[in-house]
């Protein structure tokens, strides 16, 4: 490892945590081979806590490292394609794309070559080590499973214009946490990487590399203004940027202007999509006769034996490739139809599940107080306890995103959730106990609209059960998400339906 500790973890940049040293392995695009999985399982077993965590950028984290990972092991990982061949740029955030890139039946373009191209460019240009460690890039191919609504500094979103594929450029500007903004620029696919390189060059030209904390791109754009920034980008390019005021057209107008994937129409880039958990379960690929299976990882965690087991499945039944998702789940791909049933049985044998109705499919939690000094609560244990409680009491027919955050930083999930539980310490007669503020739906507030304050964890499972019960009996239809349901009612009006959430009846409720 490189000397000293880093504030942003990397394979070569150890970061102290409450449970030991934390190491992060970048997995560009979330695509990893069976051989790489086995190597990571060995590292987690030999050096860490015997497990890995999938992050919300499709990275892998190894936690509870006590003695560090020696140089020989790090070199071995580099030789296997894990970790950048140039350690000085390995701290830069992972490159995001859809986990179904290249296999999505509806995608406009396969974004895997763009991910690989940008990763290769970073490795070949050590000057990019001056980028903020949080410099984040996303390529969205416009398919069923999209990632353009995730928070990134720079997003390229595929669209069709008169039958030709272009990318629209979006930049993060304005208030922190605000969805990326459309720059009104259309790019031919081959222009994306040169533009991305120029965007990075302008950032480096203005950022102060002598400060310990480098400016985020959002901060620099807010200071310079997008127009000035893009003018400097243009000066570094041998071709003109194509500005367009075209807007998304509905499917009925295909071929008559600019077209987005149907999932984008009427939503806008920054809004959450109910499709974000559609990758869980069994789905046909664009390759005839092949399927992918989305596997639920409880809180994004995999034990070393499970990693090895999944790697063996990918080798035995698929193409030897697994894909991590930004929703902290995993895909097994390229499974012939006749083997799908066998794979599902073996997934269950590993103690895992591939059902979107599993309460854990959209359950998210940060590392909690066991792994982070900033956390007020033991989020992971609380989340698993909640799931165990709900599994025998509530039957879901669609995922409900429940997010446990131990503090205001919201490290595990930056986007809005259906239900957010913010950890707090509560003064009680017998001392301080762990509890949560409860938020629902979307609002201008970071976590949504506040429904409850200072709910002790002992009270929380029954409350969440009641909330889900009310949602199921009062929603408009089975397609209405919990967040959409909550958004239809103003909490402060004392609406009857939300009062049902606020006052739980005695006795067990089964839905």
Short mmCIF file of C-alpha atoms in Angstrom, two decimals:
data_model
loop_
_atom_site.label_atom_id
_atom_site.label_comp_id
_atom_site.label_asym_id
_atom_site.label_seq_id
_atom_site.Cartn_x
_atom_site.Cartn_y
_atom_site.Cartn_z
CA UNK A 1 0.00 0.00 0.00
CA UNK A 2 1.07 3.59 -0.50
CA UNK A 3 2.32 5.31 2.60
CA UNK A 4 -0.07 7.05 4.96
CA UNK A 5 -3.86 6.92 5.02
CA UNK A 6 -6.32 8.38 2.53
CA UNK A 7 -9.71 9.96 3.11
CA UNK A 8 -11.10 8.11 0.09
CA UNK A 9 -10.22 4.41 0.08
CA UNK A 10 -8.56 2.56 -2.76
CA UNK A 11 -6.68 -0.68 -3.22
CA UNK A 12 -3.43 1.21 -2.73
CA UNK A 13 -4.89 3.83 -0.38
CA UNK A 14 -5.77 2.28 2.99
CA UNK A 15 -8.38 4.12 5.02
CA UNK A 16 -8.88 3.70 8.77
CA UNK A 17 -12.35 2.73 9.93
CA UNK A 18 -13.85 1.81 13.27
CA UNK A 19 -13.58 -1.90 12.45
CA UNK A 20 -10.02 -1.82 11.06
CA UNK A 21 -8.47 -0.78 7.76
CA UNK A 22 -10.78 -0.40 4.77
CA UNK A 23 -9.66 -1.17 1.22
CA UNK A 24 -11.75 -0.52 -1.90
CA UNK A 25 -11.33 -2.32 -5.21
CA UNK A 26 -12.54 -0.42 -8.27
CA UNK A 27 -14.51 -2.60 -10.68
CA UNK A 28 -15.01 -0.47 -13.84
CA UNK A 29 -18.61 -0.89 -14.95
CA UNK A 30 -19.10 -3.48 -12.20
CA UNK A 31 -17.95 -6.34 -14.47
CA UNK A 32 -15.74 -8.96 -12.81
CA UNK A 33 -14.53 -12.40 -13.83
CA UNK A 34 -14.84 -15.63 -11.86
CA UNK A 35 -11.07 -15.78 -11.48
CA UNK A 36 -11.01 -12.24 -10.05
CA UNK A 37 -13.83 -13.15 -7.65
CA UNK A 38 -11.86 -16.07 -6.27
CA UNK A 39 -8.79 -13.87 -5.76
CA UNK A 40 -10.88 -11.29 -3.88
CA UNK A 41 -12.44 -14.02 -1.73
CA UNK A 42 -8.93 -15.16 -0.77
CA UNK A 43 -7.90 -11.61 0.14
CA UNK A 44 -11.01 -11.06 2.25
CA UNK A 45 -10.44 -14.36 4.03
CA UNK A 46 -6.70 -13.96 4.59
CA UNK A 47 -6.53 -10.24 5.37
CA UNK A 48 -10.03 -8.99 6.22
CA UNK A 49 -13.23 -10.05 7.91
CA UNK A 50 -14.02 -12.92 5.53
CA UNK A 51 -16.55 -10.95 3.49
CA UNK A 52 -16.81 -8.13 0.95
CA UNK A 53 -19.34 -5.32 0.58
CA UNK A 54 -20.69 -4.18 -2.79
CA UNK A 55 -20.98 -0.38 -2.80
CA UNK A 56 -23.42 2.00 -4.48
CA UNK A 57 -20.88 2.54 -7.26
CA UNK A 58 -20.45 -1.21 -7.90
CA UNK A 59 -17.08 -1.25 -6.14
CA UNK A 60 -15.99 -3.90 -3.67
CA UNK A 61 -14.88 -3.08 -0.13
CA UNK A 62 -12.76 -5.34 2.04
CA UNK A 63 -13.19 -4.42 5.71
CA UNK A 64 -11.64 -5.36 9.04
CA UNK A 65 -8.11 -5.48 7.63
CA UNK A 66 -5.70 -5.65 10.57
CA UNK A 67 -2.18 -5.94 9.16
CA UNK A 68 -2.51 -4.46 5.68
CA UNK A 69 -2.15 -6.13 2.28
CA UNK A 70 1.47 -6.64 1.30
CA UNK A 71 3.04 -5.47 -1.96
CA UNK A 72 3.28 -8.98 -3.42
CA UNK A 73 -0.46 -9.50 -3.07
CA UNK A 74 -1.21 -6.07 -4.52
CA UNK A 75 0.98 -6.82 -7.54
CA UNK A 76 -0.86 -10.12 -8.00
CA UNK A 77 -4.20 -8.29 -7.99
CA UNK A 78 -2.89 -5.79 -10.55
CA UNK A 79 -1.76 -8.66 -12.78
CA UNK A 80 -5.29 -10.02 -12.62
CA UNK A 81 -6.77 -6.68 -13.69
CA UNK A 82 -7.94 -5.69 -10.21
CA UNK A 83 -6.80 -2.22 -9.29
CA UNK A 84 -5.30 0.22 -11.73
CA UNK A 85 -1.95 -0.59 -13.32
CA UNK A 86 -1.08 2.97 -12.25
CA UNK A 87 -1.57 3.23 -8.46
CA UNK A 88 -1.52 7.05 -8.40
CA UNK A 89 -4.94 7.21 -10.10
CA UNK A 90 -6.52 4.25 -8.34
CA UNK A 91 -8.33 6.46 -5.83
CA UNK A 92 -10.59 8.07 -8.48
CA UNK A 93 -14.22 6.99 -8.25
CA UNK A 94 -15.42 3.97 -10.16
CA UNK A 95 -16.84 4.44 -13.66
CA UNK A 96 -20.57 3.72 -13.65
CA UNK A 97 -22.70 2.12 -16.31
CA UNK A 98 -25.75 -0.10 -16.42
CA UNK A 99 -25.06 -3.61 -15.09
CA UNK A 100 -26.92 -4.90 -18.18
CA UNK A 101 -24.73 -3.10 -20.71
CA UNK A 102 -24.40 -5.25 -23.83
CA UNK A 103 -27.17 -7.64 -22.80
CA UNK A 104 -30.13 -5.26 -22.33
CA UNK A 105 -32.74 -5.95 -25.06
CA UNK A 106 -33.74 -2.27 -25.30
CA UNK A 107 -30.43 -0.44 -24.95
CA UNK A 108 -29.48 1.98 -27.72
CA UNK A 109 -25.76 1.33 -27.44
CA UNK A 110 -23.40 -0.95 -25.53
CA UNK A 111 -21.51 1.31 -23.12
CA UNK A 112 -18.84 -1.19 -22.02
CA UNK A 113 -16.26 0.06 -24.58
CA UNK A 114 -16.67 3.61 -23.21
CA UNK A 115 -16.07 2.43 -19.65
CA UNK A 116 -12.96 0.52 -20.70
CA UNK A 117 -11.74 3.41 -22.86
CA UNK A 118 -11.98 5.95 -20.03
CA UNK A 119 -10.39 3.56 -17.54
CA UNK A 120 -7.47 2.98 -19.92
CA UNK A 121 -7.13 6.74 -20.46
CA UNK A 122 -6.97 7.40 -16.72
CA UNK A 123 -4.30 4.73 -16.24
CA UNK A 124 -2.21 6.15 -19.09
CA UNK A 125 -2.30 9.74 -17.79
CA UNK A 126 -0.83 10.01 -14.28
CA UNK A 127 -1.55 13.77 -14.28
CA UNK A 128 -5.18 12.81 -13.67
CA UNK A 129 -4.17 11.89 -10.13
CA UNK A 130 -4.89 15.57 -9.51
CA UNK A 131 -8.60 14.94 -10.04
CA UNK A 132 -10.82 14.91 -7.00
CA UNK A 133 -11.15 11.38 -5.68
CA UNK A 134 -14.90 11.92 -6.08
CA UNK A 135 -14.63 12.78 -9.79
CA UNK A 136 -17.42 10.55 -11.09
CA UNK A 137 -18.41 9.57 -14.63
CA UNK A 138 -21.41 7.63 -15.90
CA UNK A 139 -22.35 6.18 -19.31
CA UNK A 140 -26.01 5.24 -19.80
CA UNK A 141 -26.98 3.22 -22.87
CA UNK A 142 -30.69 4.02 -22.70
CA UNK A 143 -31.90 0.51 -21.89
CA UNK A 144 -34.36 -0.97 -19.40
CA UNK A 145 -31.92 -0.83 -16.48
CA UNK A 146 -30.65 2.73 -16.47
CA UNK A 147 -28.19 4.54 -14.25
CA UNK A 148 -28.48 8.11 -15.53
CA UNK A 149 -30.52 9.05 -12.47
CA UNK A 150 -27.59 8.28 -10.18
CA UNK A 151 -25.60 11.23 -8.90
CA UNK A 152 -22.43 11.70 -10.96
CA UNK A 153 -20.30 14.68 -11.90
CA UNK A 154 -20.52 13.84 -15.61
CA UNK A 155 -23.19 11.73 -17.34
CA UNK A 156 -23.44 10.68 -20.97
CA UNK A 157 -27.00 9.51 -21.70
CA UNK A 158 -27.75 7.76 -25.00
CA UNK A 159 -30.54 9.10 -27.24
CA UNK A 160 -31.68 8.62 -30.83
CA UNK A 161 -31.82 11.53 -33.27
CA UNK A 162 -33.28 10.73 -36.67
CA UNK A 163 -32.31 7.10 -36.23
CA UNK A 164 -28.72 7.81 -35.12
CA UNK A 165 -27.34 7.25 -31.63
CA UNK A 166 -25.95 10.25 -29.78
CA UNK A 167 -25.10 10.97 -26.17
CA UNK A 168 -26.47 13.96 -24.28
CA UNK A 169 -24.04 15.58 -21.87
CA UNK A 170 -25.15 16.25 -18.29
CA UNK A 171 -23.03 17.94 -15.62
CA UNK A 172 -23.50 18.20 -11.88
CA UNK A 173 -24.09 21.85 -11.02
CA UNK A 174 -26.09 23.82 -8.48
CA UNK A 175 -26.96 22.45 -5.06
CA UNK A 176 -25.17 19.37 -3.75
CA UNK A 177 -27.35 16.31 -4.32
CA UNK A 178 -29.24 17.95 -7.19
CA UNK A 179 -29.66 15.76 -10.31
CA UNK A 180 -27.20 16.48 -13.14
CA UNK A 181 -28.23 19.21 -15.56
CA UNK A 182 -28.61 18.91 -19.32
CA UNK A 183 -25.97 21.00 -21.11
CA UNK A 184 -27.92 20.90 -24.39
CA UNK A 185 -25.00 19.19 -26.13
CA UNK A 186 -25.32 16.16 -28.42
CA UNK A 187 -22.22 14.02 -29.00
CA UNK A 188 -21.55 11.29 -31.49
CA UNK A 189 -20.32 8.22 -29.60
CA UNK A 190 -16.74 8.59 -30.87
CA UNK A 191 -16.62 12.14 -29.48
CA UNK A 192 -17.41 11.19 -25.88
CA UNK A 193 -13.93 10.25 -24.68
CA UNK A 194 -12.20 13.32 -26.21
CA UNK A 195 -14.83 15.55 -24.58
CA UNK A 196 -14.40 13.73 -21.28
CA UNK A 197 -10.63 14.21 -21.45
CA UNK A 198 -11.12 17.92 -22.12
CA UNK A 199 -13.56 18.24 -19.22
CA UNK A 200 -10.92 16.72 -16.97
CA UNK A 201 -8.17 18.98 -18.33
CA UNK A 202 -10.18 22.12 -17.63
CA UNK A 203 -10.87 20.88 -14.11
CA UNK A 204 -7.15 20.33 -13.49
CA UNK A 205 -6.33 23.75 -14.91
CA UNK A 206 -8.50 25.43 -12.26
CA UNK A 207 -8.27 23.14 -9.24
CA UNK A 208 -5.74 23.87 -6.53
CA UNK A 209 -3.71 20.70 -6.15
CA UNK A 210 -1.83 22.08 -3.14
CA UNK A 211 -4.91 21.94 -0.93
CA UNK A 212 -5.59 18.74 0.99
CA UNK A 213 -9.22 18.92 -0.12
CA UNK A 214 -9.67 19.40 -3.85
CA UNK A 215 -12.72 21.18 -5.19
CA UNK A 216 -15.49 18.97 -6.50
CA UNK A 217 -16.44 19.54 -10.14
CA UNK A 218 -19.80 20.87 -8.96
CA UNK A 219 -18.07 23.54 -6.88
CA UNK A 220 -15.87 24.55 -9.78
CA UNK A 221 -18.82 24.74 -12.17
CA UNK A 222 -20.72 26.87 -9.68
CA UNK A 223 -17.75 29.22 -9.48
CA UNK A 224 -16.89 29.48 -13.19
CA UNK A 225 -20.35 28.95 -14.64
CA UNK A 226 -21.16 26.13 -17.07
CA UNK A 227 -20.92 28.38 -20.13
CA UNK A 228 -17.40 29.56 -19.31
CA UNK A 229 -16.32 26.02 -18.40
CA UNK A 230 -17.60 24.58 -21.67
CA UNK A 231 -15.98 27.38 -23.66
CA UNK A 232 -12.63 26.29 -22.25
CA UNK A 233 -13.48 22.69 -23.08
CA UNK A 234 -14.23 23.73 -26.67
CA UNK A 235 -10.81 25.37 -26.96
CA UNK A 236 -9.20 21.99 -26.28
CA UNK A 237 -11.19 20.11 -28.93
CA UNK A 238 -10.50 19.81 -32.68
CA UNK A 239 -14.24 19.64 -33.44
CA UNK A 240 -17.18 21.89 -32.52
CA UNK A 241 -19.61 20.92 -29.79
CA UNK A 242 -23.10 20.39 -31.21
CA UNK A 243 -25.71 22.27 -29.22
CA UNK A 244 -29.31 21.15 -29.53
CA UNK A 245 -32.58 22.29 -27.98
CA UNK A 246 -34.33 19.05 -28.92
CA UNK A 247 -36.45 17.52 -26.18
CA UNK A 248 -37.46 13.89 -25.56
CA UNK A 249 -40.27 12.65 -27.78
CA UNK A 250 -42.85 10.02 -26.77
CA UNK A 251 -42.65 6.58 -28.41
CA UNK A 252 -45.37 7.55 -30.92
CA UNK A 253 -42.92 9.97 -32.52
CA UNK A 254 -40.07 7.52 -33.05
CA UNK A 255 -37.98 8.56 -36.02
CA UNK A 256 -39.32 12.15 -35.93
CA UNK A 257 -36.68 13.79 -33.81
CA UNK A 258 -34.85 12.92 -30.64
CA UNK A 259 -35.87 9.77 -28.78
CA UNK A 260 -35.09 8.60 -25.28
CA UNK A 261 -35.71 5.15 -23.93
CA UNK A 262 -39.45 4.94 -23.04
CA UNK A 263 -38.40 4.85 -19.39
CA UNK A 264 -37.07 8.37 -19.72
CA UNK A 265 -40.10 9.91 -21.37
CA UNK A 266 -42.07 12.04 -18.96
CA UNK A 267 -39.64 11.41 -16.10
CA UNK A 268 -36.64 13.61 -16.68
CA UNK A 269 -33.08 12.48 -16.14
CA UNK A 270 -32.93 13.13 -12.45
CA UNK A 271 -36.11 11.45 -11.27
CA UNK A 272 -36.05 8.03 -9.71
CA UNK A 273 -37.14 5.15 -11.88
CA UNK A 274 -39.24 2.24 -10.65
CA UNK A 275 -37.12 0.17 -13.05
CA UNK A 276 -34.09 0.38 -10.81
CA UNK A 277 -34.85 -2.97 -9.17
CA UNK A 278 -36.11 -4.68 -12.32
CA UNK A 279 -32.76 -6.39 -12.65
CA UNK A 280 -33.59 -8.72 -9.74
CA UNK A 281 -34.89 -12.13 -10.82
CA UNK A 282 -34.79 -13.90 -14.20
CA UNK A 283 -34.62 -11.81 -17.39
CA UNK A 284 -34.01 -12.53 -21.10
CA UNK A 285 -30.91 -11.04 -22.66
CA UNK A 286 -30.69 -9.55 -26.12
CA UNK A 287 -28.71 -12.69 -27.02
CA UNK A 288 -31.26 -15.32 -28.05
CA UNK A 289 -31.70 -18.18 -25.61
CA UNK A 290 -29.63 -16.57 -22.84
CA UNK A 291 -30.83 -15.13 -19.54
CA UNK A 292 -29.40 -13.17 -16.65
CA UNK A 293 -30.35 -13.66 -13.02
CA UNK A 294 -30.32 -10.77 -10.56
CA UNK A 295 -29.27 -12.00 -7.11
CA UNK A 296 -30.24 -10.21 -3.89
CA UNK A 297 -27.22 -9.53 -1.66
CA UNK A 298 -28.41 -8.75 1.87
CA UNK A 299 -27.13 -5.20 2.49
CA UNK A 300 -24.65 -5.71 -0.32
CA UNK A 301 -22.58 -8.19 1.69
CA UNK A 302 -21.09 -11.47 0.45
CA UNK A 303 -19.18 -13.98 2.52
CA UNK A 304 -16.01 -15.41 0.99
CA UNK A 305 -17.62 -18.83 0.48
CA UNK A 306 -20.56 -17.19 -1.31
CA UNK A 307 -18.21 -15.28 -3.62
CA UNK A 308 -16.46 -18.52 -4.55
CA UNK A 309 -19.81 -20.28 -5.02
CA UNK A 310 -21.12 -17.58 -7.35
CA UNK A 311 -17.85 -17.60 -9.29
CA UNK A 312 -18.23 -21.35 -9.76
CA UNK A 313 -21.80 -20.89 -11.01
CA UNK A 314 -20.69 -18.25 -13.53
CA UNK A 315 -18.02 -20.61 -14.82
CA UNK A 316 -20.19 -23.74 -14.89
CA UNK A 317 -23.35 -22.26 -16.41
CA UNK A 318 -22.46 -18.86 -17.87
CA UNK A 319 -19.53 -17.06 -19.46
CA UNK A 320 -17.42 -16.79 -16.31
CA UNK A 321 -18.53 -13.22 -15.72
CA UNK A 322 -20.46 -11.58 -12.87
CA UNK A 323 -21.78 -8.02 -12.71
CA UNK A 324 -22.08 -5.85 -9.63
CA UNK A 325 -24.84 -3.25 -9.54
CA UNK A 326 -25.07 0.28 -8.07
CA UNK A 327 -28.00 -1.08 -6.03
CA UNK A 328 -25.59 -3.40 -4.22
CA UNK A 329 -26.85 -6.57 -5.87
CA UNK A 330 -25.29 -8.89 -8.44
CA UNK A 331 -26.05 -10.43 -11.84
CA UNK A 332 -25.14 -13.85 -13.20
CA UNK A 333 -25.23 -13.50 -16.98
CA UNK A 334 -25.28 -15.59 -20.16
CA UNK A 335 -27.22 -18.49 -18.63
CA UNK A 336 -28.82 -20.82 -21.23
CA UNK A 337 -32.55 -21.21 -20.65
CA UNK A 338 -32.33 -24.92 -19.84
CA UNK A 339 -29.99 -24.24 -16.90
CA UNK A 340 -31.89 -21.39 -15.23
CA UNK A 341 -33.70 -23.66 -12.78
CA UNK A 342 -30.48 -25.37 -11.74
CA UNK A 343 -28.78 -22.05 -11.17
CA UNK A 344 -31.65 -20.83 -8.98
CA UNK A 345 -31.36 -23.95 -6.83
CA UNK A 346 -27.62 -23.47 -6.40
CA UNK A 347 -28.11 -19.78 -5.55
CA UNK A 348 -30.49 -20.86 -2.78
CA UNK A 349 -27.94 -23.44 -1.59
CA UNK A 350 -25.50 -20.52 -1.10
CA UNK A 351 -28.03 -18.85 1.21
CA UNK A 352 -29.01 -16.22 -1.37
CA UNK A 353 -32.19 -15.37 -3.25
CA UNK A 354 -33.22 -13.99 -6.64
CA UNK A 355 -36.68 -12.62 -5.89
CA UNK A 356 -37.55 -8.94 -6.23
CA UNK A 357 -40.23 -9.40 -3.57
CA UNK A 358 -37.56 -10.26 -1.01
CA UNK A 359 -37.62 -7.45 1.56
CA UNK A 360 -33.81 -7.36 1.33
CA UNK A 361 -33.83 -6.64 -2.43
CA UNK A 362 -34.07 -2.88 -1.82
CA UNK A 363 -32.82 -2.71 1.76
CA UNK A 364 -29.76 -0.46 2.13
CA UNK A 365 -27.60 0.35 5.15
CA UNK A 366 -24.30 2.11 5.75
CA UNK A 367 -21.54 0.40 7.75
CA UNK A 368 -23.05 1.67 11.02
CA UNK A 369 -21.29 2.31 14.31
CA UNK A 370 -19.30 -0.94 14.10
CA UNK A 371 -17.52 0.40 11.04
CA UNK A 372 -17.82 4.20 11.30
CA UNK A 373 -17.32 6.57 14.19
CA UNK A 374 -19.83 9.02 12.70
CA UNK A 375 -22.77 6.62 12.96
CA UNK A 376 -25.24 6.95 15.83
CA UNK A 377 -26.72 3.48 15.34
CA UNK A 378 -25.83 -0.09 14.45
CA UNK A 379 -27.48 0.21 11.05
CA UNK A 380 -26.55 -3.13 9.48
CA UNK A 381 -27.69 -5.25 12.42
CA UNK A 382 -30.85 -3.17 12.71
CA UNK A 383 -31.59 -3.54 9.00
CA UNK A 384 -31.18 -7.32 9.12
CA UNK A 385 -33.33 -7.52 12.25
CA UNK A 386 -36.03 -5.48 10.53
CA UNK A 387 -35.89 -7.76 7.49
CA UNK A 388 -36.20 -10.85 9.66
CA UNK A 389 -39.22 -9.33 11.42
CA UNK A 390 -40.97 -8.29 8.20
CA UNK A 391 -40.29 -11.52 6.27
CA UNK A 392 -42.86 -13.41 8.36
CA UNK A 393 -45.41 -10.59 8.49
CA UNK A 394 -45.43 -8.70 5.18
CA UNK A 395 -45.58 -10.06 1.64
CA UNK A 396 -44.37 -7.54 -0.93
CA UNK A 397 -45.24 -7.69 -4.61
CA UNK A 398 -42.70 -5.01 -5.56
CA UNK A 399 -39.50 -3.70 -3.95
CA UNK A 400 -39.69 -1.00 -1.27
CA UNK A 401 -36.42 0.88 -0.85
CA UNK A 402 -35.70 1.23 2.89
CA UNK A 403 -32.51 3.11 3.64
CA UNK A 404 -30.76 3.02 7.03
CA UNK A 405 -28.30 5.89 7.44
CA UNK A 406 -26.29 6.21 10.63
CA UNK A 407 -25.69 9.93 10.16
CA UNK A 408 -26.48 12.88 7.88
CA UNK A 409 -23.75 11.93 5.37
CA UNK A 410 -25.93 9.26 3.74
CA UNK A 411 -22.89 7.33 2.46
CA UNK A 412 -24.74 4.16 1.47
CA UNK A 413 -27.34 5.84 -0.77
CA UNK A 414 -27.22 9.35 -2.17
CA UNK A 415 -30.53 9.22 -4.04
CA UNK A 416 -33.96 9.49 -2.43
CA UNK A 417 -35.52 6.33 -1.02
CA UNK A 418 -39.09 5.24 -0.31
CA UNK A 419 -38.39 5.18 3.43
CA UNK A 420 -35.31 6.68 5.04
CA UNK A 421 -34.34 5.90 8.62
CA UNK A 422 -31.81 8.40 10.00
CA UNK A 423 -29.95 7.16 13.06
CA UNK A 424 -30.08 9.25 16.24
CA UNK A 425 -29.28 8.86 19.92
CA UNK A 426 -32.37 9.16 22.13
CA UNK A 427 -32.31 10.08 25.79
CA UNK A 428 -34.43 7.65 27.80
CA UNK A 429 -35.07 6.99 31.49
CA UNK A 430 -32.56 4.16 31.47
CA UNK A 431 -29.92 6.10 29.52
CA UNK A 432 -29.22 6.67 25.83
CA UNK A 433 -30.80 4.30 23.31
CA UNK A 434 -30.48 4.01 19.55
CA UNK A 435 -33.31 5.20 17.37
CA UNK A 436 -34.32 6.80 14.10
CA UNK A 437 -36.07 9.73 12.49
CA UNK A 438 -38.43 8.38 9.82
CA UNK A 439 -38.76 10.05 6.39
CA UNK A 440 -40.93 9.07 3.42
CA UNK A 441 -41.22 9.95 -0.27
CA UNK A 442 -39.62 12.82 -2.15
CA UNK A 443 -39.39 16.45 -1.14
CA UNK A 444 -36.92 19.29 -1.27
CA UNK A 445 -35.45 17.90 1.92
CA UNK A 446 -32.44 15.60 1.71
CA UNK A 447 -34.12 12.49 3.09
CA UNK A 448 -37.74 13.16 2.11
CA UNK A 449 -40.62 14.32 4.28
CA UNK A 450 -40.28 13.72 7.98
CA UNK A 451 -43.00 11.46 9.38
CA UNK A 452 -41.62 10.62 12.84
CA UNK A 453 -38.85 11.71 15.16
CA UNK A 454 -36.99 9.69 17.78
CA UNK A 455 -38.45 6.27 17.17
CA UNK A 456 -36.50 3.76 19.25
CA UNK A 457 -35.33 0.69 17.41
CA UNK A 458 -37.53 -1.44 19.65
CA UNK A 459 -40.55 0.43 18.25
CA UNK A 460 -39.36 0.59 14.65
CA UNK A 461 -40.20 -2.87 13.18
CA UNK A 462 -43.89 -2.67 14.13
CA UNK A 463 -44.08 0.87 12.76
CA UNK A 464 -42.56 -0.11 9.40
CA UNK A 465 -44.90 -3.12 9.25
CA UNK A 466 -47.87 -0.80 9.68
CA UNK A 467 -46.59 1.62 7.05
CA UNK A 468 -46.23 -1.18 4.51
CA UNK A 469 -49.67 -2.51 5.43
CA UNK A 470 -51.29 0.88 4.81
CA UNK A 471 -49.41 1.26 1.54
CA UNK A 472 -50.62 -2.10 0.25
CA UNK A 473 -54.30 -1.54 1.03
CA UNK A 474 -54.49 2.16 0.06
CA UNK A 475 -52.27 2.49 -3.02
CA UNK A 476 -53.89 3.24 -6.37
CA UNK A 477 -52.60 0.06 -8.02
CA UNK A 478 -49.77 -2.46 -7.84
CA UNK A 479 -47.55 -0.22 -9.97
CA UNK A 480 -47.64 2.67 -7.48
CA UNK A 481 -44.39 2.68 -5.48
CA UNK A 482 -44.36 3.43 -1.79
CA UNK A 483 -42.69 6.77 -2.49
CA UNK A 484 -45.37 7.74 -4.99
CA UNK A 485 -48.07 6.71 -2.51
CA UNK A 486 -46.52 8.85 0.25
CA UNK A 487 -46.12 11.81 -2.10
CA UNK A 488 -49.88 11.91 -2.75
CA UNK A 489 -50.60 12.97 0.80
CA UNK A 490 -49.43 16.00 2.75
CA UNK A 491 -48.36 14.78 6.18
CA UNK A 492 -49.21 18.00 7.99
CA UNK A 493 -52.87 17.85 6.92
CA UNK A 494 -53.52 14.82 9.07
CA UNK A 495 -54.77 12.89 6.08
CA UNK A 496 -56.72 9.79 7.09
CA UNK A 497 -54.49 7.38 5.19
CA UNK A 498 -51.32 8.71 6.78
CA UNK A 499 -53.03 8.63 10.16
CA UNK A 500 -53.29 4.90 9.61
CA UNK A 501 -49.51 4.88 9.43
CA UNK A 502 -49.22 7.01 12.54
CA UNK A 503 -51.47 4.86 14.75
CA UNK A 504 -50.76 1.15 14.72
CA UNK A 505 -53.51 -1.15 15.90
CA UNK A 506 -52.77 -3.71 18.58
CA UNK A 507 -52.12 -7.27 17.56
CA UNK A 508 -50.27 -8.83 14.67
CA UNK A 509 -50.98 -7.61 11.16
CA UNK A 510 -50.50 -9.88 8.18
CA UNK A 511 -50.70 -8.47 4.68
#
